[in-house]
Tab-separated table of C-alpha atoms in Angstrom:
chain	number	residue	atom	x	y	z
A	1	ALA	CA	-3.032	-7.316	15.169
A	2	GLN	CA	-1.159	-8.188	12.075
A	3	SER	CA	2.444	-8.158	10.930
A	4	VAL	CA	4.367	-9.074	7.707
A	5	THR	CA	7.926	-10.154	7.221
A	6	GLN	CA	9.552	-10.148	3.816
A	7	LEU	CA	12.727	-12.076	3.685
A	8	GLY	CA	15.420	-10.373	1.625
A	9	SER	CA	15.351	-6.652	1.046
A	10	HIS	CA	17.048	-7.251	-2.352
A	11	VAL	CA	16.622	-10.352	-4.679
A	12	SER	CA	18.566	-10.671	-7.916
A	13	VAL	CA	17.704	-13.114	-10.611
A	14	SER	CA	18.721	-13.641	-14.158
A	15	GLU	CA	16.265	-12.920	-17.029
A	16	GLY	CA	14.231	-16.103	-17.664
A	17	ALA	CA	14.957	-17.523	-14.239
A	18	LEU	CA	12.362	-18.343	-11.498
A	19	VAL	CA	11.332	-15.434	-9.306
A	20	LEU	CA	10.661	-16.231	-5.632
A	21	LEU	CA	9.820	-13.410	-3.178
A	22	ARG	CA	9.094	-14.598	0.358
A	23	CYS	CA	6.412	-13.303	2.736
A	24	ASN	CA	5.456	-14.530	6.110
A	25	TYR	CA	2.560	-13.037	8.034
A	26	SER	CA	1.142	-13.032	11.520
A	27	SER	CA	-2.560	-12.457	12.153
A	28	SER	CA	-4.909	-12.877	15.040
A	29	VAL	CA	-7.826	-13.433	12.640
A	30	PRO	CA	-8.122	-15.126	9.240
A	31	PRO	CA	-5.965	-13.005	6.974
A	32	TYR	CA	-6.633	-11.311	3.721
A	33	LEU	CA	-3.241	-11.237	1.914
A	34	PHE	CA	-2.052	-9.036	-1.016
A	35	TRP	CA	0.990	-8.573	-3.130
A	36	TYR	CA	1.555	-5.067	-4.658
A	37	VAL	CA	4.282	-3.810	-7.053
A	38	GLN	CA	5.764	-0.295	-7.077
A	39	TYR	CA	7.687	1.017	-9.995
A	40	PRO	CA	10.008	4.014	-9.404
A	41	ASN	CA	7.990	7.300	-8.764
A	42	GLN	CA	4.695	5.471	-9.095
A	43	GLY	CA	1.895	4.294	-6.798
A	44	LEU	CA	1.277	0.744	-5.855
A	45	GLN	CA	-0.324	-1.701	-8.250
A	46	LEU	CA	-2.166	-4.741	-7.050
A	47	LEU	CA	-0.685	-7.961	-8.279
A	48	LEU	CA	-2.940	-10.475	-6.618
A	49	LYS	CA	-4.958	-11.180	-3.503
A	50	TYR	CA	-6.049	-14.044	-1.287
A	51	THR	CA	-9.225	-13.721	0.756
A	52	THR	CA	-10.855	-17.143	1.027
A	53	GLY	CA	-11.079	-20.278	-1.072
A	54	ALA	CA	-8.460	-21.488	-3.401
A	55	THR	CA	-4.988	-21.238	-1.843
A	56	LEU	CA	-3.102	-20.874	-5.147
A	57	VAL	CA	-3.777	-17.468	-6.504
A	58	LYS	CA	-2.979	-16.186	-9.950
A	59	GLY	CA	-2.328	-12.546	-10.630
A	60	ILE	CA	-1.318	-10.225	-13.353
A	61	ASN	CA	1.903	-10.358	-15.369
A	62	GLY	CA	2.298	-14.084	-14.825
A	63	PHE	CA	2.731	-13.892	-11.063
A	64	GLU	CA	1.132	-16.302	-8.598
A	65	ALA	CA	1.164	-16.902	-4.829
A	66	GLU	CA	0.158	-19.789	-2.579
A	67	PHE	CA	-1.304	-19.260	0.815
A	68	LYS	CA	0.021	-21.804	3.362
A	69	LYS	CA	-1.781	-21.510	6.620
A	70	SER	CA	0.456	-24.039	8.415
A	71	GLU	CA	3.570	-22.114	7.435
A	72	THR	CA	1.890	-18.623	7.735
A	73	SER	CA	3.390	-17.840	4.341
A	74	PHE	CA	2.327	-16.255	1.105
A	75	HIS	CA	5.280	-16.405	-1.203
A	76	LEU	CA	5.112	-14.780	-4.660
A	77	THR	CA	6.508	-16.634	-7.733
A	78	LYS	CA	6.936	-16.160	-11.460
A	79	PRO	CA	8.373	-18.961	-13.609
A	80	SER	CA	10.377	-16.751	-15.887
A	81	ALA	CA	11.674	-13.244	-15.014
A	82	HIS	CA	11.466	-10.406	-17.506
A	83	MET	CA	13.448	-7.220	-17.398
A	84	SER	CA	10.211	-5.299	-16.877
A	85	ASP	CA	9.631	-7.085	-13.564
A	86	ALA	CA	12.403	-5.075	-11.901
A	87	ALA	CA	10.574	-3.158	-9.156
A	88	GLU	CA	9.776	-3.021	-5.438
A	89	TYR	CA	7.366	-5.677	-4.267
A	90	PHE	CA	5.212	-5.433	-1.075
A	91	CYS	CA	3.309	-8.027	0.720
A	92	ALA	CA	0.377	-6.885	2.806
A	93	VAL	CA	-2.169	-8.256	5.218
A	94	THR	CA	-5.471	-7.146	6.744
A	95	GLY	CA	-8.006	-8.824	8.977
A	96	GLY	CA	-10.815	-8.103	6.611
A	97	GLY	CA	-12.679	-5.595	8.678
A	98	ALA	CA	-12.548	-1.802	8.679
A	99	ASP	CA	-8.740	-1.664	8.797
A	100	GLY	CA	-5.793	-0.591	6.832
A	101	LEU	CA	-3.180	-2.819	5.196
A	102	THR	CA	-0.114	-3.710	7.172
A	103	PHE	CA	2.869	-3.889	4.752
A	104	GLY	CA	6.118	-5.646	4.823
A	105	LYS	CA	9.314	-3.624	4.314
A	106	GLY	CA	9.423	-4.471	0.637
A	107	THR	CA	11.726	-6.514	-1.610
A	108	HIS	CA	13.659	-4.907	-4.377
A	109	LEU	CA	13.740	-7.244	-7.383
A	110	ILE	CA	16.710	-6.909	-9.713
A	111	ILE	CA	16.747	-8.629	-13.094
A	112	GLN	CA	20.178	-9.423	-14.517
A	113	PRO	CA	20.354	-9.642	-18.295
B	1	ASP	CA	-4.411	3.921	-14.106
B	2	SER	CA	-6.086	2.937	-10.832
B	3	GLY	CA	-8.878	5.444	-11.138
B	4	VAL	CA	-7.698	7.114	-7.818
B	5	THR	CA	-6.471	10.677	-8.236
B	6	GLN	CA	-4.307	12.723	-5.849
B	7	THR	CA	-3.336	16.344	-5.925
B	8	PRO	CA	-0.900	17.947	-5.764
B	9	LYS	CA	1.832	15.676	-7.118
B	10	HIS	CA	4.588	17.431	-5.338
B	11	LEU	CA	4.566	19.873	-2.394
B	12	ILE	CA	7.408	21.718	-0.937
B	13	THR	CA	6.903	23.656	2.249
B	14	ALA	CA	8.739	24.879	5.364
B	15	THR	CA	8.689	23.615	8.933
B	16	GLY	CA	5.831	24.744	11.027
B	17	GLN	CA	3.529	25.117	8.072
B	18	ARG	CA	0.234	23.369	7.263
B	19	VAL	CA	-0.690	21.591	4.036
B	20	THR	CA	-3.764	19.838	2.636
B	21	LEU	CA	-3.568	16.803	0.341
B	22	ARG	CA	-6.501	15.833	-1.730
B	23	CYS	CA	-7.783	12.437	-2.881
B	24	SER	CA	-10.582	11.336	-5.198
B	25	PRO	CA	-11.513	7.667	-4.877
B	26	ARG	CA	-12.411	5.322	-7.780
B	27	SER	CA	-16.050	5.775	-8.957
B	28	GLY	CA	-18.349	3.913	-6.608
B	29	ASP	CA	-15.816	3.210	-3.895
B	30	LEU	CA	-17.003	4.426	-0.418
B	31	SER	CA	-13.738	3.729	1.486
B	32	VAL	CA	-10.777	5.870	1.429
B	33	TYR	CA	-7.432	5.018	3.131
B	34	TRP	CA	-4.371	7.266	3.721
B	35	TYR	CA	-0.792	5.863	3.885
B	36	GLN	CA	2.588	7.374	4.472
B	37	GLN	CA	5.679	5.920	2.773
B	38	SER	CA	9.094	6.954	4.168
B	39	LEU	CA	12.541	5.434	4.067
B	40	ASP	CA	12.563	5.081	7.861
B	41	GLN	CA	9.103	3.729	8.482
B	42	GLY	CA	8.214	2.057	5.226
B	43	LEU	CA	4.457	2.081	4.250
B	44	GLN	CA	2.299	2.921	7.173
B	45	PHE	CA	-1.486	3.085	7.421
B	46	LEU	CA	-2.711	6.408	8.706
B	47	ILE	CA	-6.550	6.501	8.724
B	48	GLN	CA	-9.593	5.159	6.912
B	49	TYR	CA	-12.929	6.777	6.094
B	50	TYR	CA	-16.123	5.030	4.878
B	51	ASN	CA	-18.878	7.098	3.342
B	52	GLY	CA	-17.917	10.215	5.358
B	53	GLU	CA	-17.252	8.591	8.732
B	54	GLU	CA	-13.920	7.707	10.242
B	55	ARG	CA	-13.749	3.899	10.594
B	56	ALA	CA	-10.151	3.025	11.528
B	57	LYS	CA	-7.003	4.733	12.748
B	58	GLY	CA	-3.409	3.595	12.289
B	59	ASN	CA	-0.190	5.447	13.152
B	60	ILE	CA	-1.564	8.904	12.595
B	61	LEU	CA	0.003	11.720	14.513
B	62	GLU	CA	-2.127	14.157	16.424
B	63	ARG	CA	-0.926	16.941	14.119
B	64	PHE	CA	-2.516	15.132	11.170
B	65	SER	CA	-6.242	14.879	10.459
B	66	ALA	CA	-8.478	13.843	7.656
B	67	GLN	CA	-12.017	14.054	6.484
B	68	GLN	CA	-14.221	12.643	3.766
B	69	PHE	CA	-16.783	14.803	2.082
B	70	PRO	CA	-20.275	14.076	0.739
B	71	ASP	CA	-18.903	13.709	-2.755
B	72	LEU	CA	-16.529	11.125	-1.219
B	73	HIS	CA	-13.302	12.897	-1.936
B	74	SER	CA	-10.978	13.026	1.013
B	75	GLU	CA	-8.402	15.512	2.413
B	76	LEU	CA	-5.407	14.868	4.653
B	77	ASN	CA	-4.452	17.917	6.686
B	78	LEU	CA	-0.852	17.923	8.023
B	79	SER	CA	-0.006	20.827	10.430
B	80	SER	CA	3.064	22.024	12.366
B	81	LEU	CA	5.134	20.278	9.873
B	82	GLU	CA	8.514	18.841	10.749
B	83	LEU	CA	11.426	17.673	8.664
B	84	GLY	CA	10.515	14.080	9.504
B	85	ASP	CA	7.136	14.499	7.785
B	86	SER	CA	8.791	14.528	4.374
B	87	ALA	CA	7.419	11.453	2.779
B	88	LEU	CA	5.190	10.009	0.053
B	89	TYR	CA	1.489	10.172	1.023
B	90	PHE	CA	-0.816	7.714	-0.755
B	91	CYS	CA	-4.523	7.558	-0.892
B	92	ALA	CA	-6.263	4.236	-1.732
B	93	SER	CA	-9.888	3.384	-2.216
B	94	SER	CA	-11.828	0.199	-1.886
B	95	GLY	CA	-15.296	-0.961	-2.591
B	96	THR	CA	-15.458	-3.429	0.298
B	97	PHE	CA	-13.944	-3.985	3.709
B	98	GLY	CA	-10.970	-6.380	3.378
B	99	GLY	CA	-11.142	-6.141	-0.374
B	100	GLU	CA	-8.333	-4.961	-2.605
B	101	GLN	CA	-7.315	-1.365	-2.269
B	102	TYR	CA	-6.474	0.737	-5.353
B	103	PHE	CA	-3.792	3.251	-4.860
B	104	GLY	CA	-3.361	6.743	-6.248
B	105	PRO	CA	-0.108	8.021	-7.634
B	106	GLY	CA	0.817	9.706	-4.362
B	107	THR	CA	1.762	13.199	-3.206
B	108	ARG	CA	5.492	13.764	-2.497
B	109	LEU	CA	5.856	16.147	0.452
B	110	THR	CA	9.169	17.844	1.173
B	111	VAL	CA	9.505	19.853	4.378
B	112	THR	CA	12.606	22.117	4.423
């Protein structure tokens, strides 16, 4: 069984500042981890994924995440926030088999001008 | 555009009714997943089909059922609808188990 905890339902940063969205997971098997972004009234768009191999994963729109097994974390970062980054962000985990994604509750990212 | 299509975009119906939501996966993807997104429960996995066969079940109610057809499109059937079934229903497709899932734009269901 898997679970995901996203710390902070709302995160506010200034434009140009560092974005850090936190995700901790629990998994009984080696996890496959994902970050998705959801803009208002739209579906979910894949930002990046970790399956195996390199623990620092780069995604689209300048985002990256680091898989830390010892901390069971997969935090999402972006060096410099842009107004267009304002959205809902979801961390998700799966065990890699025939199973659906288990999502966190989401973090609403607010960008202050 | 993810390549996953869902119809209809919006659906308004009354309690006790039955509706069918349709999903076409990305070209070449054999796996289809259904998810429900609501304010109360967040994003929840409902059910997965792979090449026409049910492969995994999540928090799917007995009043809900799904199937995947030979052309790989999938339908989610919701019956005896209740107010609490109002939600966004997403379909996603994937080419591999454990691989990234690509989401459709969703169907917003409103039960009145």
